[in-house]
Coordinates of C-alpha atoms in Angstrom, one line a residue:
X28 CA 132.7 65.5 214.5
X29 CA 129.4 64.0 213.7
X30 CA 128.8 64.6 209.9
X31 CA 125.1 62.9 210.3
X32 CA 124.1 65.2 212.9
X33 CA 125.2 68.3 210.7
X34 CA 123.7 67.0 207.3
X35 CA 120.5 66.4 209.2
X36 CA 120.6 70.5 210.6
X37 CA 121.3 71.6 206.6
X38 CA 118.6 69.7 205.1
X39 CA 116.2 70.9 208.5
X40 CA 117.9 74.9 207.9
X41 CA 117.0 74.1 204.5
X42 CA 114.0 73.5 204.2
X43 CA 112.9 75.9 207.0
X44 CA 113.9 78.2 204.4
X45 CA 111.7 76.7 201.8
X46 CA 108.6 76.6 203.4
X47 CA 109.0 80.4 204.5
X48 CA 109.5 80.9 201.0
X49 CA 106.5 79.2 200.3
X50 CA 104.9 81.2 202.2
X51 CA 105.8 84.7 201.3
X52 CA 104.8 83.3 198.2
X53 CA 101.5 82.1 198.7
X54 CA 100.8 85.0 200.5
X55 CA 101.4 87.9 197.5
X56 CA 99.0 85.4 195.3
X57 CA 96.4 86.2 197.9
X58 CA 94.5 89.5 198.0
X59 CA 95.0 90.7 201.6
X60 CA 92.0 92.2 203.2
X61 CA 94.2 93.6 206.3
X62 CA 93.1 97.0 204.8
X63 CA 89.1 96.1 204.8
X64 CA 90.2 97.7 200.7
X65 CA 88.5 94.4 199.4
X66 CA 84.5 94.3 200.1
X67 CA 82.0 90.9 199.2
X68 CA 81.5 90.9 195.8
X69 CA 84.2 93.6 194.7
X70 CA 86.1 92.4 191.2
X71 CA 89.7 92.3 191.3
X72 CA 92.3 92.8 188.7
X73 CA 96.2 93.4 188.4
X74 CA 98.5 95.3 185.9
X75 CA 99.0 92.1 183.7
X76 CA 96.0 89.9 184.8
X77 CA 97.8 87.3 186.9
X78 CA 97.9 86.3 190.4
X79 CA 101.4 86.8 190.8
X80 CA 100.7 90.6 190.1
X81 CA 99.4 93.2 192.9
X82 CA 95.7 92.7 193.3
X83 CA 93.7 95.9 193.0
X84 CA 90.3 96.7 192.3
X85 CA 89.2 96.8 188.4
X86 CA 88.9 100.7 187.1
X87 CA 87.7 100.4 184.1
X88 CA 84.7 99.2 182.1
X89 CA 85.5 95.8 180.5
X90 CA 88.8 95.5 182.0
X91 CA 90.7 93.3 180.2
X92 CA 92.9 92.3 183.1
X93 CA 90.2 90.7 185.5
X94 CA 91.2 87.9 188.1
X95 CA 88.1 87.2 189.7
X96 CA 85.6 88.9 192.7
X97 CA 86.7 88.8 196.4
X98 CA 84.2 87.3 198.7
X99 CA 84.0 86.2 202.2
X100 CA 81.9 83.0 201.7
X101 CA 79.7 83.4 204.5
X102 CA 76.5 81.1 203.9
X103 CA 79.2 78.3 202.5
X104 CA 81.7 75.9 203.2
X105 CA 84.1 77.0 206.0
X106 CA 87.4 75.7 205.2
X107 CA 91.1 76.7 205.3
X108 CA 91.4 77.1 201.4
X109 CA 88.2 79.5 201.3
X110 CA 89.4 81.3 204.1
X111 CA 93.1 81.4 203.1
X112 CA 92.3 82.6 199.5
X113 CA 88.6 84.8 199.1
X114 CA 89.4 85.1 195.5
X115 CA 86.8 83.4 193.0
X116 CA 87.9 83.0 189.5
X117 CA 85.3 80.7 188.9
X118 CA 81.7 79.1 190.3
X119 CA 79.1 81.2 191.4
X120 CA 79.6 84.2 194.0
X121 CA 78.1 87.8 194.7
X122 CA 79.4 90.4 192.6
X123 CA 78.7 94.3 193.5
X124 CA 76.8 95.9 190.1
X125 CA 75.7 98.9 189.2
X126 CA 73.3 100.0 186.2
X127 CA 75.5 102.3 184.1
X128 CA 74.4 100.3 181.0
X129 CA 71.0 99.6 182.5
X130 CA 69.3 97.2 185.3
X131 CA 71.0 94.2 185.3
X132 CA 68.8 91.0 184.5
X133 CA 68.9 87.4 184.9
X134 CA 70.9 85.8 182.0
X135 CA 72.9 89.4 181.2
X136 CA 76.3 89.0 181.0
X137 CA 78.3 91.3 184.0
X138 CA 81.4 92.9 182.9
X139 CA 83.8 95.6 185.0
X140 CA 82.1 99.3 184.9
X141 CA 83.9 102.8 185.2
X142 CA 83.0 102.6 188.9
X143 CA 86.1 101.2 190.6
X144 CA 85.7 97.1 191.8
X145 CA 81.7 97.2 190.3
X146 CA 80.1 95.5 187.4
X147 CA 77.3 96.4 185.0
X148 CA 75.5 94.9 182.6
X149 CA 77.6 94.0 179.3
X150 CA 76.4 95.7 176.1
X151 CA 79.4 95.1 173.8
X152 CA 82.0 93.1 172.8
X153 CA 84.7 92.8 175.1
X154 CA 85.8 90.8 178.6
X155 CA 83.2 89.8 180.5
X156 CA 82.8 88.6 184.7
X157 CA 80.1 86.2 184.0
X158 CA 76.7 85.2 184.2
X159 CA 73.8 87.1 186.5
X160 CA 71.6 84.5 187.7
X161 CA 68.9 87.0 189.3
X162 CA 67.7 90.3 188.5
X163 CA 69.4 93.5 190.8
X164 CA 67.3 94.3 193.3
X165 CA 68.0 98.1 192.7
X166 CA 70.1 100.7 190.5
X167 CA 73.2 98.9 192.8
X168 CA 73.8 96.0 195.1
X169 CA 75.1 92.1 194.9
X170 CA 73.9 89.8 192.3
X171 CA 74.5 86.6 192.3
X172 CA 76.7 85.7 189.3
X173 CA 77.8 82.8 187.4
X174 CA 81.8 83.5 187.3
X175 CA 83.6 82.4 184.2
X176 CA 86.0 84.8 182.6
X177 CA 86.2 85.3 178.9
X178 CA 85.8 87.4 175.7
X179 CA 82.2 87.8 174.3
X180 CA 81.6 88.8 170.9
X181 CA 78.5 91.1 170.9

């Protein structure tokens, strides 16, 4: 018998195994759109604000388990890592807003809202999204947001 030729199949079987793994992985890290649940600029969260948790849509107003915003990137770069993972956890993307604590303004820091997967304008301490970096256009719509996660003392 030709112990080469069966070491070479375990280590092949093996790591066959591995990358599927890997894969599995990568894709529960990944919010999965196969639903259309996940629209530009909707801000995600999980039960224990991780990646390795299931993604959902934040429900409450300055959810203190944010992730980041899903987004398609469209008008940018179009490679396999933006398309693989649409979640942004940092840099600048569209977030969807609303004005439950007024119209939001450039420079107003964008937190979640009671409105499931929108932001609005942050009026107290607590986590916030980011940055706006232009006024709404409206009482609701995308604004273009500096993301960078964090507590703000108000």
């Amino acid at each position: 018998m030709n112990y080469k030729k069966i070491r070479t199949i375990q280590i092949a079987s093996g790591l066959l195994f591995f990358l599927f793994f890997i894969n599995v992985s990568m894709a529960q890290q990944n919010p999965s759109n196969e639903t259309g649940l996940f629209t530009k600029g909707t801000i995600i969260s999980t039960e224990n604000g991780t990646i390795r948790a299931e993604m959902k849509m934040s429900g409450k107003a300055y959810d203190e388990y944010m992730i980041g915003v899903f987004s398609d990137r469209e008008k940018t770069e179009n490679t396999a890592t933006i398309k693989s993972n649409p979640l942004v956890s940092g840099g600048v993307t569209y977030v969807k807003c609303n004005s439950e604590n007024g119209l939001v303004k450039k420079g107003d820091l964008i937190t979640s809202s009671s409105e499931p997967g929108v932001g609005m304008k942050a009026t107290k301490s607590g986590i916030v999204l980011g940055l706006a970096l232009e006024d709404a256009s409206g009482s609701t719509g995308l604004v273009k947001t500096r993301i960078m996660i964090q507590y703000v003392k108000q």
